[in-house]
Amino acid sequence: MGIKENVKAILAELPEGVLLVAASKTRTPEEILEAIEAGVKIIGENYVQEAEEKIAKIKNQIAKLNVQWHFIGKLQKNKVKRIVKFVDMIETVDSIELAEEIDKRCAALDKIMPVLVEINSGKEPQKAGVFPEEAEKLIREIAKHPNIRVEGLMTMGPMFGNPEEARPYFVETRKIFDKIRCFDIPNVEMKYLSMGMTNSYQVAIEERANIVRIGTKIFGERNHG
Ligand SMILES: *Cc1c(COP(=O)(O)O)cnc(C)c1O
């Protein structure tokens, strides 16, 4: 099947209220355009330079289509200034230093950046994300900054062959989501739970994900990256 058919099949399958992010790292501008023409509304990119170059190539074609860009990769502080100019959401905030930089750069642009806090639900030391037990403290700190707005949580979870093995990590993240929502912290709205990729998105949705980030199932296997 081609990209268009893949997108249509996924969109038909997703329950109402679940947003599809097309995870487009390593894909060409033409491939991304095809996904957009089939109905994708949100593109997720992992690398700043790659995103800038690809957006530049298709921005005329998508000008009227209301496409949003989410940053879903590891964000370095020194790239924040560039990214805040063109993304609609940063899904991977996991430190106060990064949040402060986003706040500062967005203040200069008179912009408020929606972000998700990334949870390292598998507590894998080498992986991005804040540990579950530190999430509340981080979110309360971020909430003090006026030009950044926490709108939910994101998690990758450990990678397994069997998606059922990812379920406990999605459950853990959803519990943090529910807990933070009950606190009713000013400037924090627990609205989005971004969990699940090609092999795990159905399980993630069962555990109440309302953003799924799908690459392979849309575009086919990646050669690299
Ligand atoms: C690549 C990527 C995805 C999508 O992975 P697939 O297995 O290709 O669906 C989702 N989230 C993040 C953060 C990614 O980097």
CSV table of C-alpha atoms and ligand atoms in Angstrom, one decimal:
chain,number,residue,atom,x,y,z
A,1,MET,CA,0.0,0.0,0.0
A,2,GLY,CA,1.0,3.6,-0.6
A,3,ILE,CA,1.3,6.5,1.8
A,4,LYS,CA,-2.2,7.7,1.0
A,5,GLU,CA,-3.9,4.4,1.6
A,6,ASN,CA,-2.0,3.9,4.8
A,7,VAL,CA,-3.0,7.3,6.2
A,8,LYS,CA,-6.7,6.8,5.2
A,9,ALA,CA,-6.7,3.4,6.9
A,10,ILE,CA,-5.2,4.7,10.1
A,11,LEU,CA,-7.5,7.8,10.2
A,12,ALA,CA,-10.5,5.5,9.7
A,13,GLU,CA,-9.4,3.3,12.6
A,14,LEU,CA,-8.6,6.0,15.2
A,15,PRO,CA,-11.4,6.7,17.6
A,16,GLU,CA,-12.8,10.2,17.6
A,17,GLY,CA,-10.7,12.6,19.6
A,18,VAL,CA,-7.4,10.8,19.0
A,19,LEU,CA,-5.0,12.9,17.0
A,20,LEU,CA,-2.5,11.4,14.5
A,21,VAL,CA,1.0,12.8,14.4
A,22,ALA,CA,2.9,11.6,11.3
A,23,ALA,CA,6.4,10.9,12.6
A,24,SER,CA,8.4,12.0,9.6
A,25,LYS,CA,12.1,11.8,10.4
A,26,THR,CA,14.1,10.8,7.4
A,27,ARG,CA,11.1,11.1,5.1
A,28,THR,CA,11.3,13.4,2.1
A,29,PRO,CA,9.2,16.5,1.6
A,30,GLU,CA,7.3,14.7,-1.2
A,31,GLU,CA,6.4,11.9,1.1
A,32,ILE,CA,5.2,14.3,3.8
A,33,LEU,CA,3.1,16.2,1.3
A,34,GLU,CA,1.5,12.9,0.2
A,35,ALA,CA,0.5,12.2,3.8
A,36,ILE,CA,-0.9,15.7,4.2
A,37,GLU,CA,-2.9,15.3,1.1
A,38,ALA,CA,-4.4,12.1,2.5
A,39,GLY,CA,-5.5,13.9,5.6
A,40,VAL,CA,-2.6,14.2,8.1
A,41,LYS,CA,-2.9,17.5,10.0
A,42,ILE,CA,0.1,17.2,12.3
A,43,ILE,CA,3.7,16.4,11.4
A,44,GLY,CA,6.2,15.4,14.0
A,45,GLU,CA,9.9,16.0,13.4
A,46,ASN,CA,12.9,15.0,15.5
A,47,TYR,CA,15.7,17.2,14.2
A,48,VAL,CA,15.7,21.0,14.0
A,49,GLN,CA,17.7,21.4,10.8
A,50,GLU,CA,15.9,18.6,8.9
A,51,ALA,CA,12.5,20.1,9.9
A,52,GLU,CA,13.5,23.6,8.8
A,53,GLU,CA,14.7,22.3,5.4
A,54,LYS,CA,11.6,20.2,4.7
A,55,ILE,CA,9.2,22.9,5.8
A,56,ALA,CA,10.9,25.4,3.5
A,57,LYS,CA,10.4,23.0,0.6
A,58,ILE,CA,6.7,22.4,1.0
A,59,LYS,CA,5.4,25.5,2.7
A,60,ASN,CA,3.8,27.0,-0.4
A,61,GLN,CA,1.9,23.8,-1.2
A,62,ILE,CA,0.6,23.5,2.4
A,63,ALA,CA,0.0,27.2,3.0
A,64,LYS,CA,-3.8,26.9,3.1
A,65,LEU,CA,-4.0,23.4,4.7
A,66,ASN,CA,-3.6,24.4,8.3
A,67,VAL,CA,-0.9,21.8,9.0
A,68,GLN,CA,0.7,21.8,12.5
A,69,TRP,CA,4.3,20.9,13.3
A,70,HIS,CA,5.2,19.1,16.6
A,71,PHE,CA,8.7,18.7,17.7
A,72,ILE,CA,9.2,15.1,19.1
A,73,GLY,CA,12.9,14.7,19.2
A,74,LYS,CA,15.6,15.4,21.7
A,75,LEU,CA,15.8,19.2,21.9
A,76,GLN,CA,19.1,20.9,22.7
A,77,LYS,CA,19.0,24.2,24.4
A,78,ASN,CA,21.0,25.9,21.7
A,79,LYS,CA,18.4,25.0,19.1
A,80,VAL,CA,15.4,26.3,21.0
A,81,LYS,CA,15.7,29.8,19.4
A,82,ARG,CA,15.3,28.3,16.0
A,83,ILE,CA,12.5,25.8,16.8
A,84,VAL,CA,10.1,28.1,18.6
A,85,LYS,CA,9.7,30.2,15.4
A,86,PHE,CA,7.9,27.4,13.5
A,87,VAL,CA,6.6,24.6,15.7
A,88,ASP,CA,3.1,24.5,17.2
A,89,MET,CA,4.0,22.2,20.1
A,90,ILE,CA,7.1,20.8,21.7
A,91,GLU,CA,6.3,17.3,23.0
A,92,THR,CA,9.7,16.5,24.6
A,93,VAL,CA,10.3,19.0,27.5
A,94,ASP,CA,12.1,17.1,30.3
A,95,SER,CA,14.1,19.7,32.3
A,96,ILE,CA,13.6,23.1,33.8
A,97,GLU,CA,16.6,24.4,31.9
A,98,LEU,CA,15.0,23.6,28.6
A,99,ALA,CA,11.6,25.0,29.7
A,100,GLU,CA,13.3,28.3,30.8
A,101,GLU,CA,15.0,28.6,27.5
A,102,ILE,CA,11.7,28.0,25.6
A,103,ASP,CA,10.0,30.5,27.9
A,104,LYS,CA,12.7,33.1,27.2
A,105,ARG,CA,12.8,32.7,23.5
A,106,CYS,CA,9.0,32.7,23.2
A,107,ALA,CA,8.7,35.9,25.3
A,108,ALA,CA,11.0,37.6,22.7
A,109,LEU,CA,8.5,36.5,20.0
A,110,ASP,CA,5.4,37.4,22.1
A,111,LYS,CA,4.3,33.8,21.8
A,112,ILE,CA,3.1,31.1,24.2
A,113,MET,CA,4.4,27.6,23.4
A,114,PRO,CA,2.3,24.6,24.2
A,115,VAL,CA,4.4,21.8,25.5
A,116,LEU,CA,4.1,18.2,26.7
A,117,VAL,CA,6.4,17.0,29.5
A,118,GLU,CA,8.2,13.8,28.4
A,119,ILE,CA,8.0,11.0,31.0
A,120,ASN,CA,10.8,8.4,31.1
A,121,SER,CA,8.2,5.8,32.1
A,122,GLY,CA,10.7,2.9,31.7
A,123,LYS,CA,13.2,4.7,34.0
A,124,GLU,CA,15.9,3.8,31.5
A,125,PRO,CA,18.9,6.0,32.5
A,126,GLN,CA,20.1,6.7,29.0
A,127,LYS,CA,16.7,7.7,27.7
A,128,ALA,CA,15.1,11.1,27.5
A,129,GLY,CA,12.3,12.2,29.8
A,130,VAL,CA,11.8,13.0,33.5
A,131,PHE,CA,11.4,10.1,35.9
A,132,PRO,CA,7.7,9.5,37.0
A,133,GLU,CA,8.4,10.6,40.6
A,134,GLU,CA,9.9,13.9,39.5
A,135,ALA,CA,7.2,14.9,37.0
A,136,GLU,CA,5.0,16.8,39.4
A,137,LYS,CA,7.8,19.0,40.7
A,138,LEU,CA,9.0,19.8,37.2
A,139,ILE,CA,5.5,20.7,36.0
A,140,ARG,CA,4.9,23.0,39.0
A,141,GLU,CA,8.2,24.7,38.2
A,142,ILE,CA,7.4,25.1,34.4
A,143,ALA,CA,4.0,26.4,35.3
A,144,LYS,CA,5.5,29.6,36.8
A,145,HIS,CA,6.7,30.7,33.3
A,146,PRO,CA,4.2,32.7,31.4
A,147,ASN,CA,5.4,32.0,27.8
A,148,ILE,CA,5.2,28.2,28.0
A,149,ARG,CA,2.1,26.2,28.7
A,150,VAL,CA,2.0,22.6,29.8
A,151,GLU,CA,-0.8,20.8,27.9
A,152,GLY,CA,-0.1,17.2,28.8
A,153,LEU,CA,2.4,14.4,28.8
A,154,MET,CA,4.3,12.3,26.3
A,155,THR,CA,6.1,9.0,26.7
A,156,MET,CA,8.0,6.6,24.5
A,157,GLY,CA,8.2,3.7,26.9
A,158,PRO,CA,10.7,0.9,26.4
A,159,MET,CA,10.7,-0.8,23.0
A,160,PHE,CA,9.3,-4.3,22.9
A,161,GLY,CA,8.4,-6.7,20.1
A,162,ASN,CA,5.1,-7.4,21.8
A,163,PRO,CA,3.1,-4.2,22.4
A,164,GLU,CA,1.4,-5.7,25.4
A,165,GLU,CA,4.7,-5.3,27.2
A,166,ALA,CA,4.5,-1.6,26.7
A,167,ARG,CA,1.1,-1.4,28.5
A,168,PRO,CA,2.4,-0.9,32.1
A,169,TYR,CA,4.4,2.1,31.0
A,170,PHE,CA,1.4,3.7,29.3
A,171,VAL,CA,-0.7,3.0,32.4
A,172,GLU,CA,2.0,4.6,34.6
A,173,THR,CA,2.1,7.7,32.4
A,174,ARG,CA,-1.7,8.0,32.4
A,175,LYS,CA,-1.8,7.8,36.2
A,176,ILE,CA,0.6,10.8,36.4
A,177,PHE,CA,-1.6,12.6,33.9
A,178,ASP,CA,-4.8,12.0,36.0
A,179,LYS,CA,-3.0,13.0,39.2
A,180,ILE,CA,-1.6,16.3,37.8
A,181,ARG,CA,-5.0,17.1,36.3
A,182,CYS,CA,-6.6,16.8,39.8
A,183,PHE,CA,-4.1,19.3,41.2
A,184,ASP,CA,-5.5,22.0,38.9
A,185,ILE,CA,-2.2,23.9,38.7
A,186,PRO,CA,-2.6,27.4,37.1
A,187,ASN,CA,-1.1,27.5,33.6
A,188,VAL,CA,-1.3,23.7,33.3
A,189,GLU,CA,-4.0,22.0,31.3
A,190,MET,CA,-3.8,18.2,31.2
A,191,LYS,CA,-5.3,17.8,27.8
A,192,TYR,CA,-3.0,15.6,25.7
A,193,LEU,CA,-1.6,12.2,26.4
A,194,SER,CA,0.9,11.4,23.6
A,195,MET,CA,1.7,7.7,23.7
A,196,GLY,CA,2.2,4.9,21.2
A,197,MET,CA,4.0,4.3,17.9
A,198,THR,CA,3.5,2.0,15.0
A,199,ASN,CA,3.6,-1.2,17.0
A,200,SER,CA,2.0,0.0,20.2
A,201,TYR,CA,-0.6,2.6,19.3
A,202,GLN,CA,-3.6,0.4,19.8
A,203,VAL,CA,-2.5,-0.5,23.3
A,204,ALA,CA,-1.8,3.2,24.0
A,205,ILE,CA,-5.3,4.2,22.9
A,206,GLU,CA,-6.8,1.6,25.2
A,207,GLU,CA,-4.8,3.3,27.9
A,208,ARG,CA,-6.3,6.7,26.9
A,209,ALA,CA,-3.7,8.2,24.6
A,210,ASN,CA,-5.2,10.9,22.6
A,211,ILE,CA,-2.1,11.6,20.5
A,212,VAL,CA,-0.4,8.8,18.7
A,213,ARG,CA,2.9,9.3,16.8
A,214,ILE,CA,3.1,6.9,13.8
A,215,GLY,CA,5.9,6.7,11.3
A,216,THR,CA,6.5,3.3,9.9
A,217,LYS,CA,2.9,2.4,9.4
A,218,ILE,CA,2.4,5.5,7.2
A,219,PHE,CA,5.7,5.7,5.3
A,220,GLY,CA,7.1,2.1,5.4
A,221,GLU,CA,10.3,1.0,7.1
A,222,ARG,CA,13.0,3.6,7.7
A,223,ASN,CA,16.4,2.9,6.1
A,224,HIS,CA,18.2,4.9,8.8
A,225,GLY,CA,17.6,7.4,11.6
B,1,LIG,C1,10.2,7.8,15.0
B,1,LIG,C2,9.3,8.1,16.2
B,1,LIG,C3,8.0,7.7,16.3
B,1,LIG,C4,7.3,6.7,15.3
B,1,LIG,O1,7.9,5.5,15.2
B,1,LIG,P1,7.4,4.3,14.3
B,1,LIG,O2,7.7,3.1,15.0
B,1,LIG,O3,8.1,4.5,13.0
B,1,LIG,O4,5.9,4.5,14.2
B,1,LIG,C5,7.2,8.1,17.4
B,1,LIG,N1,7.7,8.9,18.3
B,1,LIG,C6,9.0,9.4,18.3
B,1,LIG,C7,9.4,10.3,19.3
B,1,LIG,C8,9.8,9.0,17.2
B,1,LIG,O5,11.0,9.5,17.2
